[in-house]
Protein backbone atom coordinates (compact mmCIF):
# COMPACT_ATOMS: atom_id res chain seq x y z
CA UNK A 1 0.00 0.00 0.00
CA UNK A 2 3.03 2.29 0.21
CA UNK A 3 2.56 3.67 -3.29
CA UNK A 4 -1.09 4.59 -2.66
CA UNK A 5 -0.33 6.08 0.77
CA UNK A 6 1.97 8.62 -0.86
CA UNK A 7 -1.04 10.07 -2.65
CA UNK A 8 -2.95 10.46 0.63
CA UNK A 9 -0.34 12.30 2.70
CA UNK A 10 -1.85 14.69 5.18
CA UNK A 11 1.01 17.22 5.11
CA UNK A 12 0.92 17.48 1.31
CA UNK A 13 -2.86 17.85 1.36
CA UNK A 14 -2.52 20.77 3.80
CA UNK A 15 0.10 22.41 1.60
CA UNK A 16 -2.02 22.03 -1.54
CA UNK A 17 -5.01 23.39 0.36
CA UNK A 18 -2.98 26.48 1.36
CA UNK A 19 -1.78 26.95 -2.23
CA UNK A 20 -5.32 26.77 -3.61
CA UNK A 21 -6.62 29.19 -0.97
CA UNK A 22 -3.81 31.63 -1.72
CA UNK A 23 -4.15 31.47 -5.50
CA UNK A 24 -7.97 31.38 -5.83
CA UNK A 25 -9.14 34.89 -6.63
CA UNK A 26 -11.71 35.90 -3.94
CA UNK A 27 -13.56 38.03 -6.50
CA UNK A 28 -14.65 35.08 -8.63
CA UNK A 29 -16.17 31.59 -8.42
CA UNK A 30 -14.48 28.40 -9.62
CA UNK A 31 -17.13 25.81 -10.51
CA UNK A 32 -15.25 22.66 -11.46
CA UNK A 33 -17.07 19.59 -12.80
CA UNK A 34 -15.69 16.20 -12.00
CA UNK A 35 -17.11 14.18 -14.89
CA UNK A 36 -16.16 10.90 -13.26
CA UNK A 37 -17.95 9.22 -10.36
CA UNK A 38 -14.59 8.00 -9.09
CA UNK A 39 -13.61 11.62 -8.42
CA UNK A 40 -16.94 12.30 -6.69
CA UNK A 41 -16.28 9.33 -4.46
CA UNK A 42 -12.70 10.46 -3.67
CA UNK A 43 -13.81 14.02 -2.90
CA UNK A 44 -16.39 12.86 -0.35
CA UNK A 45 -14.46 9.94 1.06
CA UNK A 46 -11.41 12.04 1.88
CA UNK A 47 -13.21 15.31 2.59
CA UNK A 48 -11.35 17.15 -0.18
CA UNK A 49 -14.17 19.71 -0.48
CA UNK A 50 -13.60 20.69 3.16
CA UNK A 51 -10.07 21.78 2.26
CA UNK A 52 -11.22 24.20 -0.44
CA UNK A 53 -11.93 27.92 -0.12
CA UNK A 54 -15.64 28.75 -0.32
CA UNK A 55 -15.42 29.98 -3.92
CA UNK A 56 -13.99 26.70 -5.27
CA UNK A 57 -16.92 24.32 -5.78
CA UNK A 58 -17.12 20.79 -7.11
CA UNK A 59 -19.98 20.05 -9.50
CA UNK A 60 -20.81 16.39 -10.01
CA UNK A 61 -21.09 15.12 -13.58
CA UNK A 62 -22.53 12.10 -15.36
CA UNK A 63 -19.47 9.87 -15.22
CA UNK A 64 -20.98 6.92 -13.43
CA UNK A 65 -21.75 4.16 -15.96
CA UNK A 66 -24.53 2.64 -13.89
CA UNK A 67 -26.14 6.05 -13.32
CA UNK A 68 -26.35 7.13 -16.95
CA UNK A 69 -27.99 4.01 -18.37
CA UNK A 70 -31.65 4.83 -19.07
CA UNK A 71 -34.42 2.76 -17.51
CA UNK A 72 -35.48 1.52 -20.95
CA UNK A 73 -32.23 -0.42 -21.43
CA UNK A 74 -32.69 -2.17 -18.05
CA UNK A 75 -36.25 -3.00 -19.12
CA UNK A 76 -34.75 -4.51 -22.29
CA UNK A 77 -32.39 -6.64 -20.18
CA UNK A 78 -35.34 -7.84 -18.07
CA UNK A 79 -37.21 -8.74 -21.27
CA UNK A 80 -34.26 -10.87 -22.33
CA UNK A 81 -34.57 -12.89 -19.14
CA UNK A 82 -38.35 -13.09 -18.93
CA UNK A 83 -39.33 -13.38 -22.59
CA UNK A 84 -36.30 -15.09 -24.13
CA UNK A 85 -35.24 -17.19 -21.14
CA UNK A 86 -31.56 -16.27 -21.47
CA UNK A 87 -28.91 -16.42 -18.76
CA UNK A 88 -28.15 -12.72 -18.28
CA UNK A 89 -24.70 -11.83 -16.91
CA UNK A 90 -23.71 -8.41 -15.65
CA UNK A 91 -21.64 -6.53 -13.10
CA UNK A 92 -23.04 -6.35 -9.56
CA UNK A 93 -24.23 -2.72 -9.33
CA UNK A 94 -26.32 -3.08 -12.46
CA UNK A 95 -28.50 -5.69 -10.82
CA UNK A 96 -29.84 -3.24 -8.23
CA UNK A 97 -30.72 -0.30 -10.49
CA UNK A 98 -34.49 0.30 -10.51
CA UNK A 99 -36.27 -0.41 -13.79
CA UNK A 100 -39.88 0.31 -14.70
CA UNK A 101 -42.55 -0.64 -12.17
CA UNK A 102 -40.02 -0.81 -9.30
CA UNK A 103 -38.49 -3.92 -10.84
CA UNK A 104 -34.76 -4.62 -10.97
CA UNK A 105 -32.65 -7.47 -12.26
CA UNK A 106 -32.15 -8.57 -8.65
CA UNK A 107 -35.92 -8.84 -8.16
CA UNK A 108 -36.24 -10.69 -11.46
CA UNK A 109 -33.61 -13.10 -10.17
CA UNK A 110 -35.54 -13.54 -6.90
CA UNK A 111 -38.61 -14.42 -8.98
CA UNK A 112 -36.68 -17.21 -10.71
CA UNK A 113 -35.05 -15.42 -13.66
CA UNK A 114 -31.53 -16.59 -14.46
CA UNK A 115 -29.51 -13.45 -13.71
CA UNK A 116 -25.88 -13.93 -12.75
CA UNK A 117 -23.42 -11.45 -11.31
CA UNK A 118 -20.00 -11.63 -12.95
CA UNK A 119 -16.69 -9.93 -12.25
CA UNK A 120 -15.42 -9.99 -15.82
CA UNK A 121 -16.35 -10.84 -19.38
CA UNK A 122 -14.30 -14.00 -18.95
CA UNK A 123 -16.80 -15.21 -16.31
CA UNK A 124 -19.61 -14.69 -18.83
CA UNK A 125 -17.73 -16.63 -21.49
CA UNK A 126 -17.20 -19.50 -19.05
CA UNK A 127 -20.92 -19.56 -18.22
CA UNK A 128 -21.66 -19.77 -21.96
CA UNK A 129 -19.12 -22.57 -22.36
CA UNK A 130 -20.61 -24.51 -19.42
CA UNK A 131 -24.24 -24.06 -20.57
CA UNK A 132 -24.18 -24.90 -24.24
CA UNK A 133 -27.94 -25.62 -24.25
CA UNK A 134 -28.81 -22.07 -23.08
CA UNK A 135 -28.39 -18.63 -24.62
CA UNK A 136 -26.07 -16.45 -22.50
CA UNK A 137 -26.12 -12.66 -22.83
CA UNK A 138 -23.51 -10.35 -21.33
CA UNK A 139 -25.17 -7.04 -20.33
CA UNK A 140 -22.25 -4.77 -21.23
CA UNK A 141 -22.18 -1.30 -19.69
CA UNK A 142 -19.54 1.30 -19.07
CA UNK A 143 -17.33 3.98 -20.54
CA UNK A 144 -14.22 3.50 -22.66
CA UNK A 145 -12.48 1.69 -19.77
CA UNK A 146 -14.69 -1.41 -19.85
CA UNK A 147 -15.15 -1.52 -23.62
CA UNK A 148 -11.88 -3.32 -24.54
CA UNK A 149 -12.69 -6.42 -22.40
CA UNK A 150 -16.08 -6.65 -24.12
CA UNK A 151 -14.40 -6.47 -27.53
CA UNK A 152 -11.93 -9.17 -26.44
CA UNK A 153 -14.79 -11.41 -25.26
CA UNK A 154 -16.54 -11.13 -28.64
CA UNK A 155 -13.35 -12.02 -30.46
CA UNK A 156 -12.73 -14.96 -28.12
CA UNK A 157 -16.30 -16.21 -28.56
CA UNK A 158 -15.78 -16.10 -32.32
CA UNK A 159 -12.46 -17.91 -32.09
CA UNK A 160 -13.97 -20.62 -29.85
CA UNK A 161 -17.03 -20.97 -32.08
CA UNK A 162 -19.41 -20.23 -29.17
CA UNK A 163 -22.88 -20.13 -30.70
CA UNK A 164 -24.78 -19.36 -27.48
CA UNK A 165 -22.98 -16.16 -26.41
CA UNK A 166 -23.95 -12.60 -27.26
CA UNK A 167 -23.50 -9.09 -25.89
CA UNK A 168 -26.18 -6.50 -25.12
CA UNK A 169 -23.93 -3.53 -25.83
CA UNK A 170 -24.43 -0.31 -23.82
CA UNK A 171 -20.93 1.14 -23.95
CA UNK A 172 -20.89 4.95 -23.96
CA UNK A 173 -18.32 7.62 -24.80
CA UNK A 174 -17.06 10.38 -22.56
CA UNK A 175 -16.14 13.28 -24.88
CA UNK A 176 -19.59 13.26 -26.53
CA UNK A 177 -21.27 13.50 -23.12
CA UNK A 178 -19.13 16.43 -21.97
CA UNK A 179 -19.88 18.24 -25.23
CA UNK A 180 -23.60 17.58 -24.71
CA UNK A 181 -23.48 19.04 -21.19
CA UNK A 182 -21.76 22.18 -22.45
CA UNK A 183 -24.35 22.53 -25.22
CA UNK A 184 -27.38 21.92 -22.97
CA UNK A 185 -29.67 24.97 -22.59
CA UNK A 186 -29.38 24.92 -18.77
CA UNK A 187 -25.60 25.24 -18.95
CA UNK A 188 -25.53 27.60 -21.94
CA UNK A 189 -28.02 29.99 -20.37
CA UNK A 190 -25.94 30.18 -17.22
CA UNK A 191 -22.78 30.54 -19.30
CA UNK A 192 -19.51 30.17 -17.50
CA UNK A 193 -21.18 30.59 -14.13
CA UNK A 194 -22.14 26.95 -13.85
CA UNK A 195 -19.06 25.10 -15.10
CA UNK A 196 -15.69 26.81 -15.43
CA UNK A 197 -13.50 23.76 -15.98
CA UNK A 198 -13.38 19.96 -15.95
CA UNK A 199 -11.51 17.22 -14.21
CA UNK A 200 -10.91 14.71 -17.01
CA UNK A 201 -11.57 11.04 -16.17
CA UNK A 202 -8.70 8.86 -14.97
CA UNK A 203 -9.37 5.34 -16.17
CA UNK A 204 -11.18 6.38 -19.34
CA UNK A 205 -8.23 8.58 -20.28
CA UNK A 206 -5.81 5.70 -19.78
CA UNK A 207 -7.52 4.14 -22.81
CA UNK A 208 -8.42 7.12 -25.02
CA UNK A 209 -5.58 9.44 -23.94
CA UNK A 210 -5.87 13.18 -23.37
CA UNK A 211 -6.11 14.12 -27.06
CA UNK A 212 -9.94 13.66 -27.44
CA UNK A 213 -10.57 16.50 -24.93
CA UNK A 214 -8.65 19.04 -26.99
CA UNK A 215 -11.61 19.74 -29.28
CA UNK A 216 -14.07 20.91 -26.65
CA UNK A 217 -11.45 22.65 -24.50
CA UNK A 218 -10.84 24.83 -27.54
CA UNK A 219 -14.44 24.95 -28.82
CA UNK A 220 -16.04 25.83 -25.45
CA UNK A 221 -12.97 27.53 -23.99
CA UNK A 222 -13.03 25.41 -20.84
CA UNK A 223 -9.82 24.06 -19.27
CA UNK A 224 -9.51 20.31 -18.67
CA UNK A 225 -7.10 18.60 -16.28
CA UNK A 226 -6.91 14.80 -16.42
CA UNK A 227 -6.86 13.82 -12.75
CA UNK A 228 -6.02 10.63 -10.86
CA UNK A 229 -8.40 9.17 -8.28
CA UNK A 230 -6.37 9.74 -5.12
CA UNK A 231 -7.08 12.79 -2.94
CA UNK A 232 -3.75 14.47 -3.73
CA UNK A 233 -4.43 13.93 -7.45
CA UNK A 234 -7.74 15.76 -7.12
CA UNK A 235 -6.19 18.60 -5.11
CA UNK A 236 -3.23 19.04 -7.46
CA UNK A 237 -5.66 19.06 -10.41
CA UNK A 238 -7.80 21.66 -8.66
CA UNK A 239 -4.75 23.89 -8.31
CA UNK A 240 -3.93 23.37 -12.01
CA UNK A 241 -7.50 24.35 -12.99
CA UNK A 242 -7.45 27.40 -10.73
CA UNK A 243 -4.17 28.52 -12.31
CA UNK A 244 -5.51 28.02 -15.85
CA UNK A 245 -8.63 30.05 -15.04
CA UNK A 246 -6.59 32.80 -13.40
CA UNK A 247 -4.43 33.01 -16.51
CA UNK A 248 -7.40 32.87 -18.92
CA UNK A 249 -6.19 29.62 -20.46
CA UNK A 250 -8.29 26.68 -21.65
CA UNK A 251 -5.74 23.92 -22.23
CA UNK A 252 -5.87 20.18 -21.72
CA UNK A 253 -3.36 19.34 -19.00
CA UNK A 254 -2.50 15.96 -17.58
CA UNK A 255 -1.96 15.54 -13.85
CA UNK A 256 -2.25 11.73 -14.11
CA UNK A 257 0.96 11.28 -16.10
CA UNK A 258 1.82 8.06 -14.27
CA UNK A 259 -0.95 6.36 -16.27
CA UNK A 260 -2.29 8.62 -19.04
CA UNK A 261 -0.53 9.67 -22.24
CA UNK A 262 -1.80 11.96 -25.02
CA UNK A 263 -2.33 9.00 -27.37
CA UNK A 264 -3.77 6.50 -24.87
CA UNK A 265 -3.59 2.73 -25.21
CA UNK A 266 -3.23 2.00 -28.93
CA UNK A 267 -3.71 -1.74 -28.59
CA UNK A 268 -6.97 -1.39 -26.63
CA UNK A 269 -8.29 1.27 -29.03
CA UNK A 270 -7.58 -0.86 -32.07
CA UNK A 271 -9.21 -3.93 -30.47
CA UNK A 272 -12.38 -1.88 -29.88
CA UNK A 273 -12.25 -0.42 -33.40
CA UNK A 274 -12.08 -3.96 -34.85
CA UNK A 275 -15.33 -5.02 -33.17
CA UNK A 276 -17.38 -1.87 -32.57
CA UNK A 277 -18.45 1.30 -34.33
CA UNK A 278 -20.22 4.54 -33.41
CA UNK A 279 -23.97 4.52 -32.86
CA UNK A 280 -25.79 7.34 -34.55
CA UNK A 281 -27.55 8.20 -31.29
CA UNK A 282 -27.95 6.78 -27.78
CA UNK A 283 -30.14 7.73 -24.83
CA UNK A 284 -28.39 8.77 -21.62
CA UNK A 285 -30.26 9.18 -18.36
CA UNK A 286 -30.27 12.89 -17.68
CA UNK A 287 -28.93 13.94 -21.07
CA UNK A 288 -31.54 12.41 -23.38
CA UNK A 289 -30.55 11.32 -26.88
CA UNK A 290 -26.89 12.20 -27.46
CA UNK A 291 -25.56 11.88 -31.03
CA UNK A 292 -22.57 9.61 -31.60
CA UNK A 293 -22.17 9.01 -27.87
CA UNK A 294 -22.13 5.20 -27.77
CA UNK A 295 -20.85 2.12 -29.55
CA UNK A 296 -22.57 -0.75 -31.31
CA UNK A 297 -21.26 -4.09 -32.50
CA UNK A 298 -20.13 -4.13 -36.14
CA UNK A 299 -22.07 -6.11 -38.76
CA UNK A 300 -19.32 -8.69 -39.15
CA UNK A 301 -19.83 -9.66 -35.50
CA UNK A 302 -23.65 -9.51 -35.69
CA UNK A 303 -24.05 -13.10 -34.48
CA UNK A 304 -22.70 -11.91 -31.10
CA UNK A 305 -24.99 -8.88 -30.95
CA UNK A 306 -27.92 -9.58 -28.61
CA UNK A 307 -29.87 -6.67 -30.10
CA UNK A 308 -29.87 -8.47 -33.44
CA UNK A 309 -30.14 -12.02 -32.16
CA UNK A 310 -33.21 -11.23 -30.01
CA UNK A 311 -34.57 -8.31 -32.00
CA UNK A 312 -34.52 -5.92 -29.03
CA UNK A 313 -36.65 -2.85 -29.64
CA UNK A 314 -36.24 0.55 -28.02
CA UNK A 315 -38.83 1.39 -25.37
CA UNK A 316 -39.96 4.82 -24.18
CA UNK A 317 -39.96 5.00 -20.37
CA UNK A 318 -40.36 7.96 -18.00
CA UNK A 319 -37.92 8.55 -15.17
CA UNK A 320 -39.00 7.78 -11.59
CA UNK A 321 -41.33 10.51 -10.33
CA UNK A 322 -39.56 12.83 -7.90
CA UNK A 323 -36.08 11.45 -8.64
CA UNK A 324 -33.63 14.23 -9.52
CA UNK A 325 -31.00 11.93 -11.09
CA UNK A 326 -31.34 13.53 -14.55
CA UNK A 327 -30.58 17.03 -13.19
CA UNK A 328 -27.86 15.76 -10.87
CA UNK A 329 -26.18 14.06 -13.82
CA UNK A 330 -26.22 17.36 -15.73
CA UNK A 331 -24.63 19.10 -12.75
CA UNK A 332 -27.52 21.50 -12.15
CA UNK A 333 -28.80 19.97 -8.89
CA UNK A 334 -27.20 18.26 -5.93
CA UNK A 335 -28.46 15.13 -4.15
CA UNK A 336 -29.85 17.02 -1.18
CA UNK A 337 -32.12 18.97 -3.55
CA UNK A 338 -34.04 15.73 -4.04
CA UNK A 339 -37.00 15.33 -1.69
CA UNK A 340 -36.53 11.55 -1.71
CA UNK A 341 -32.87 11.68 -0.59
CA UNK A 342 -32.42 9.77 2.66
CA UNK A 343 -36.14 9.37 3.22
CA UNK A 344 -37.69 7.15 0.57
CA UNK A 345 -34.38 6.68 -1.25
CA UNK A 346 -31.38 5.09 0.46
CA UNK A 347 -28.70 2.63 -0.75
CA UNK A 348 -30.79 -0.23 0.70
CA UNK A 349 -33.86 0.99 -1.18
CA UNK A 350 -32.64 3.02 -4.16
CA UNK A 351 -35.26 4.90 -6.17
CA UNK A 352 -32.79 6.17 -8.76
CA UNK A 353 -29.52 5.04 -10.27
CA UNK A 354 -27.38 7.70 -8.50
CA UNK A 355 -28.05 5.96 -5.15
CA UNK A 356 -26.93 2.51 -6.35
CA UNK A 357 -23.29 2.59 -7.34
CA UNK A 358 -20.64 3.94 -4.95
CA UNK A 359 -19.66 6.23 -7.85
CA UNK A 360 -23.13 7.79 -7.87
CA UNK A 361 -23.40 11.28 -6.39
CA UNK A 362 -26.35 10.39 -4.13
CA UNK A 363 -24.56 7.32 -2.76
CA UNK A 364 -21.40 9.40 -2.13
CA UNK A 365 -23.44 12.05 -0.28
CA UNK A 366 -25.21 9.37 1.71
CA UNK A 367 -22.06 7.47 2.65
CA UNK A 368 -19.78 10.38 3.55
CA UNK A 369 -21.53 13.70 3.53
CA UNK A 370 -24.99 13.57 5.00
CA UNK A 371 -24.13 14.59 8.53
CA UNK A 372 -22.41 17.91 8.05
CA UNK A 373 -23.66 21.22 6.71
CA UNK A 374 -20.39 21.91 4.86
CA UNK A 375 -20.90 18.84 2.66
CA UNK A 376 -24.50 19.83 2.00
CA UNK A 377 -23.35 23.18 0.70
CA UNK A 378 -20.36 21.95 -1.23
CA UNK A 379 -21.93 21.62 -4.65
CA UNK A 380 -23.55 24.51 -6.42
S1 LIG B 1 -31.81 10.61 -3.83
FE1 LIG B 1 -32.60 8.84 -4.95
S2 LIG B 1 -34.46 9.57 -5.91
FE2 LIG B 1 -33.27 11.39 -5.32
S3 LIG B 1 -32.00 11.89 -7.09
FE3 LIG B 1 -30.79 10.55 -5.82
S4 LIG B 1 -31.19 8.50 -6.64
FE4 LIG B 1 -32.82 9.81 -7.43
XYZ file of C-alpha atoms and ligand atoms in Angstrom:
388
model
C 0.000 0.000 0.000
C 3.025 2.289 0.206
C 2.558 3.672 -3.294
C -1.089 4.587 -2.656
C -0.330 6.083 0.768
C 1.973 8.620 -0.860
C -1.036 10.070 -2.650
C -2.951 10.459 0.628
C -0.341 12.298 2.696
C -1.854 14.686 5.184
C 1.009 17.217 5.114
C 0.922 17.475 1.313
C -2.861 17.851 1.360
C -2.520 20.767 3.803
C 0.104 22.408 1.598
C -2.020 22.026 -1.537
C -5.013 23.387 0.361
C -2.980 26.477 1.356
C -1.779 26.953 -2.232
C -5.324 26.765 -3.612
C -6.624 29.189 -0.969
C -3.807 31.626 -1.716
C -4.151 31.473 -5.496
C -7.969 31.379 -5.830
C -9.141 34.891 -6.630
C -11.714 35.900 -3.942
C -13.562 38.033 -6.502
C -14.653 35.083 -8.632
C -16.172 31.586 -8.425
C -14.479 28.398 -9.617
C -17.127 25.806 -10.511
C -15.248 22.657 -11.464
C -17.065 19.592 -12.800
C -15.686 16.196 -12.000
C -17.109 14.181 -14.886
C -16.162 10.899 -13.260
C -17.954 9.221 -10.360
C -14.592 7.999 -9.092
C -13.612 11.616 -8.417
C -16.944 12.302 -6.686
C -16.281 9.327 -4.457
C -12.701 10.457 -3.671
C -13.813 14.020 -2.898
C -16.391 12.861 -0.354
C -14.465 9.936 1.060
C -11.406 12.035 1.877
C -13.214 15.312 2.594
C -11.350 17.148 -0.182
C -14.171 19.715 -0.478
C -13.596 20.688 3.156
C -10.065 21.781 2.258
C -11.225 24.200 -0.439
C -11.931 27.921 -0.123
C -15.641 28.750 -0.316
C -15.423 29.983 -3.917
C -13.990 26.697 -5.267
C -16.922 24.325 -5.783
C -17.115 20.787 -7.113
C -19.976 20.054 -9.503
C -20.810 16.393 -10.012
C -21.091 15.121 -13.583
C -22.529 12.098 -15.360
C -19.471 9.872 -15.223
C -20.981 6.918 -13.432
C -21.755 4.162 -15.962
C -24.531 2.644 -13.890
C -26.144 6.053 -13.319
C -26.354 7.132 -16.954
C -27.995 4.007 -18.367
C -31.655 4.834 -19.072
C -34.420 2.759 -17.511
C -35.476 1.516 -20.952
C -32.230 -0.417 -21.425
C -32.689 -2.170 -18.054
C -36.247 -3.004 -19.122
C -34.747 -4.506 -22.291
C -32.393 -6.640 -20.176
C -35.336 -7.836 -18.072
C -37.206 -8.736 -21.274
C -34.261 -10.866 -22.335
C -34.574 -12.886 -19.137
C -38.355 -13.087 -18.932
C -39.327 -13.382 -22.588
C -36.305 -15.086 -24.132
C -35.235 -17.194 -21.142
C -31.562 -16.267 -21.465
C -28.908 -16.420 -18.764
C -28.153 -12.725 -18.284
C -24.700 -11.834 -16.908
C -23.707 -8.406 -15.645
C -21.639 -6.531 -13.100
C -23.043 -6.349 -9.565
C -24.231 -2.722 -9.334
C -26.324 -3.080 -12.464
C -28.500 -5.692 -10.818
C -29.841 -3.236 -8.233
C -30.721 -0.301 -10.489
C -34.492 0.298 -10.514
C -36.273 -0.407 -13.788
C -39.880 0.308 -14.700
C -42.554 -0.644 -12.174
C -40.024 -0.809 -9.301
C -38.493 -3.920 -10.837
C -34.764 -4.622 -10.974
C -32.653 -7.469 -12.264
C -32.153 -8.569 -8.652
C -35.924 -8.837 -8.164
C -36.238 -10.687 -11.459
C -33.610 -13.103 -10.173
C -35.541 -13.544 -6.899
C -38.606 -14.422 -8.984
C -36.679 -17.208 -10.711
C -35.051 -15.423 -13.661
C -31.531 -16.591 -14.457
C -29.509 -13.452 -13.710
C -25.884 -13.929 -12.746
C -23.421 -11.449 -11.314
C -19.996 -11.632 -12.952
C -16.690 -9.926 -12.250
C -15.424 -9.994 -15.816
C -16.347 -10.838 -19.384
C -14.303 -14.004 -18.949
C -16.800 -15.212 -16.310
C -19.614 -14.688 -18.827
C -17.729 -16.626 -21.490
C -17.196 -19.501 -19.046
C -20.916 -19.560 -18.222
C -21.661 -19.773 -21.958
C -19.121 -22.572 -22.359
C -20.610 -24.515 -19.420
C -24.240 -24.061 -20.565
C -24.184 -24.895 -24.238
C -27.940 -25.623 -24.246
C -28.806 -22.068 -23.079
C -28.388 -18.627 -24.616
C -26.066 -16.449 -22.502
C -26.124 -12.659 -22.830
C -23.510 -10.349 -21.326
C -25.170 -7.044 -20.327
C -22.246 -4.769 -21.228
C -22.182 -1.298 -19.690
C -19.539 1.295 -19.066
C -17.328 3.975 -20.537
C -14.223 3.503 -22.657
C -12.479 1.687 -19.769
C -14.690 -1.406 -19.849
C -15.153 -1.516 -23.617
C -11.883 -3.319 -24.541
C -12.692 -6.416 -22.395
C -16.084 -6.651 -24.117
C -14.404 -6.471 -27.528
C -11.926 -9.167 -26.444
C -14.785 -11.414 -25.264
C -16.543 -11.127 -28.636
C -13.355 -12.023 -30.463
C -12.729 -14.959 -28.115
C -16.303 -16.210 -28.564
C -15.784 -16.099 -32.322
C -12.457 -17.913 -32.088
C -13.973 -20.624 -29.852
C -17.032 -20.965 -32.075
C -19.413 -20.232 -29.173
C -22.879 -20.134 -30.699
C -24.779 -19.355 -27.485
C -22.980 -16.161 -26.409
C -23.948 -12.596 -27.264
C -23.496 -9.085 -25.887
C -26.183 -6.500 -25.120
C -23.927 -3.530 -25.832
C -24.433 -0.314 -23.821
C -20.930 1.143 -23.953
C -20.887 4.947 -23.956
C -18.324 7.616 -24.803
C -17.061 10.376 -22.558
C -16.143 13.284 -24.877
C -19.591 13.262 -26.533
C -21.269 13.500 -23.119
C -19.132 16.432 -21.975
C -19.885 18.245 -25.229
C -23.599 17.585 -24.712
C -23.483 19.038 -21.191
C -21.757 22.179 -22.454
C -24.345 22.532 -25.215
C -27.376 21.921 -22.970
C -29.669 24.969 -22.587
C -29.383 24.918 -18.769
C -25.601 25.241 -18.952
C -25.527 27.602 -21.939
C -28.023 29.989 -20.371
C -25.939 30.178 -17.219
C -22.782 30.537 -19.300
C -19.508 30.166 -17.502
C -21.184 30.591 -14.130
C -22.137 26.954 -13.853
C -19.056 25.103 -15.103
C -15.687 26.809 -15.431
C -13.499 23.763 -15.979
C -13.383 19.962 -15.946
C -11.507 17.219 -14.206
C -10.912 14.708 -17.013
C -11.567 11.044 -16.166
C -8.702 8.857 -14.968
C -9.369 5.338 -16.173
C -11.180 6.376 -19.345
C -8.234 8.576 -20.285
C -5.807 5.701 -19.776
C -7.521 4.140 -22.812
C -8.416 7.117 -25.016
C -5.577 9.436 -23.939
C -5.865 13.181 -23.370
C -6.107 14.116 -27.055
C -9.936 13.661 -27.441
C -10.571 16.496 -24.934
C -8.651 19.035 -26.992
C -11.612 19.735 -29.280
C -14.069 20.914 -26.650
C -11.453 22.647 -24.495
C -10.842 24.830 -27.544
C -14.442 24.953 -28.819
C -16.036 25.827 -25.450
C -12.972 27.526 -23.991
C -13.026 25.407 -20.844
C -9.825 24.055 -19.274
C -9.507 20.311 -18.669
C -7.104 18.599 -16.284
C -6.909 14.796 -16.422
C -6.865 13.820 -12.749
C -6.018 10.630 -10.865
C -8.398 9.174 -8.284
C -6.374 9.739 -5.118
C -7.079 12.790 -2.937
C -3.754 14.475 -3.733
C -4.434 13.931 -7.447
C -7.740 15.759 -7.124
C -6.188 18.600 -5.110
C -3.231 19.045 -7.458
C -5.656 19.058 -10.406
C -7.799 21.655 -8.663
C -4.747 23.891 -8.309
C -3.932 23.374 -12.013
C -7.499 24.351 -12.993
C -7.451 27.399 -10.728
C -4.175 28.522 -12.307
C -5.512 28.025 -15.854
C -8.634 30.047 -15.044
C -6.593 32.804 -13.402
C -4.429 33.014 -16.508
C -7.401 32.871 -18.916
C -6.190 29.618 -20.461
C -8.287 26.676 -21.649
C -5.744 23.921 -22.230
C -5.866 20.175 -21.722
C -3.359 19.343 -18.998
C -2.497 15.956 -17.583
C -1.965 15.538 -13.848
C -2.248 11.732 -14.106
C 0.962 11.280 -16.100
C 1.820 8.060 -14.271
C -0.951 6.355 -16.265
C -2.293 8.618 -19.041
C -0.534 9.673 -22.242
C -1.803 11.964 -25.021
C -2.326 9.001 -27.367
C -3.767 6.497 -24.868
C -3.585 2.732 -25.210
C -3.230 2.005 -28.927
C -3.714 -1.739 -28.585
C -6.971 -1.387 -26.632
C -8.293 1.269 -29.026
C -7.576 -0.858 -32.067
C -9.213 -3.929 -30.469
C -12.381 -1.879 -29.879
C -12.251 -0.417 -33.403
C -12.081 -3.961 -34.850
C -15.329 -5.019 -33.171
C -17.380 -1.872 -32.573
C -18.449 1.299 -34.331
C -20.216 4.544 -33.414
C -23.971 4.516 -32.865
C -25.795 7.336 -34.549
C -27.551 8.200 -31.289
C -27.953 6.777 -27.784
C -30.139 7.725 -24.827
C -28.391 8.774 -21.616
C -30.255 9.183 -18.355
C -30.274 12.894 -17.676
C -28.933 13.939 -21.065
C -31.542 12.413 -23.377
C -30.548 11.320 -26.883
C -26.894 12.198 -27.465
C -25.559 11.876 -31.028
C -22.569 9.608 -31.601
C -22.167 9.007 -27.870
C -22.132 5.204 -27.766
C -20.854 2.121 -29.549
C -22.570 -0.755 -31.314
C -21.257 -4.089 -32.503
C -20.132 -4.133 -36.141
C -22.066 -6.111 -38.764
C -19.319 -8.688 -39.153
C -19.828 -9.655 -35.496
C -23.652 -9.505 -35.690
C -24.054 -13.099 -34.481
C -22.696 -11.911 -31.098
C -24.988 -8.879 -30.952
C -27.917 -9.584 -28.609
C -29.873 -6.670 -30.098
C -29.870 -8.473 -33.440
C -30.144 -12.020 -32.159
C -33.207 -11.227 -30.012
C -34.573 -8.310 -32.000
C -34.516 -5.918 -29.030
C -36.645 -2.852 -29.640
C -36.244 0.546 -28.022
C -38.826 1.385 -25.366
C -39.963 4.823 -24.183
C -39.961 4.995 -20.369
C -40.358 7.957 -18.002
C -37.921 8.545 -15.173
C -39.001 7.778 -11.590
C -41.326 10.514 -10.326
C -39.557 12.827 -7.904
C -36.080 11.446 -8.643
C -33.634 14.230 -9.515
C -31.005 11.933 -11.086
C -31.338 13.532 -14.547
C -30.584 17.025 -13.186
C -27.857 15.757 -10.868
C -26.176 14.056 -13.824
C -26.223 17.358 -15.729
C -24.632 19.100 -12.752
C -27.520 21.503 -12.154
C -28.803 19.975 -8.892
C -27.205 18.262 -5.934
C -28.461 15.126 -4.154
C -29.851 17.019 -1.179
C -32.121 18.971 -3.552
C -34.036 15.727 -4.043
C -37.005 15.331 -1.693
C -36.533 11.551 -1.715
C -32.869 11.682 -0.586
C -32.415 9.772 2.656
C -36.142 9.367 3.220
C -37.692 7.150 0.572
C -34.382 6.677 -1.246
C -31.377 5.085 0.461
C -28.703 2.628 -0.750
C -30.788 -0.228 0.701
C -33.857 0.995 -1.178
C -32.636 3.023 -4.164
C -35.261 4.896 -6.169
C -32.794 6.165 -8.757
C -29.519 5.040 -10.267
C -27.382 7.696 -8.499
C -28.051 5.956 -5.155
C -26.930 2.508 -6.346
C -23.287 2.587 -7.342
C -20.641 3.936 -4.952
C -19.662 6.225 -7.851
C -23.129 7.789 -7.875
C -23.397 11.281 -6.390
C -26.348 10.389 -4.130
C -24.560 7.317 -2.763
C -21.400 9.395 -2.127
C -23.441 12.050 -0.281
C -25.213 9.366 1.709
C -22.055 7.470 2.654
C -19.777 10.376 3.551
C -21.530 13.698 3.534
C -24.990 13.566 5.002
C -24.132 14.592 8.529
C -22.412 17.914 8.053
C -23.661 21.222 6.715
C -20.388 21.912 4.865
C -20.903 18.845 2.662
C -24.497 19.828 2.004
C -23.355 23.183 0.704
C -20.356 21.955 -1.229
C -21.927 21.623 -4.651
C -23.548 24.513 -6.420
S -31.809 10.611 -3.827
Fe -32.600 8.838 -4.948
S -34.465 9.566 -5.913
Fe -33.272 11.386 -5.320
S -32.001 11.895 -7.093
Fe -30.790 10.545 -5.823
S -31.186 8.503 -6.636
Fe -32.820 9.812 -7.434
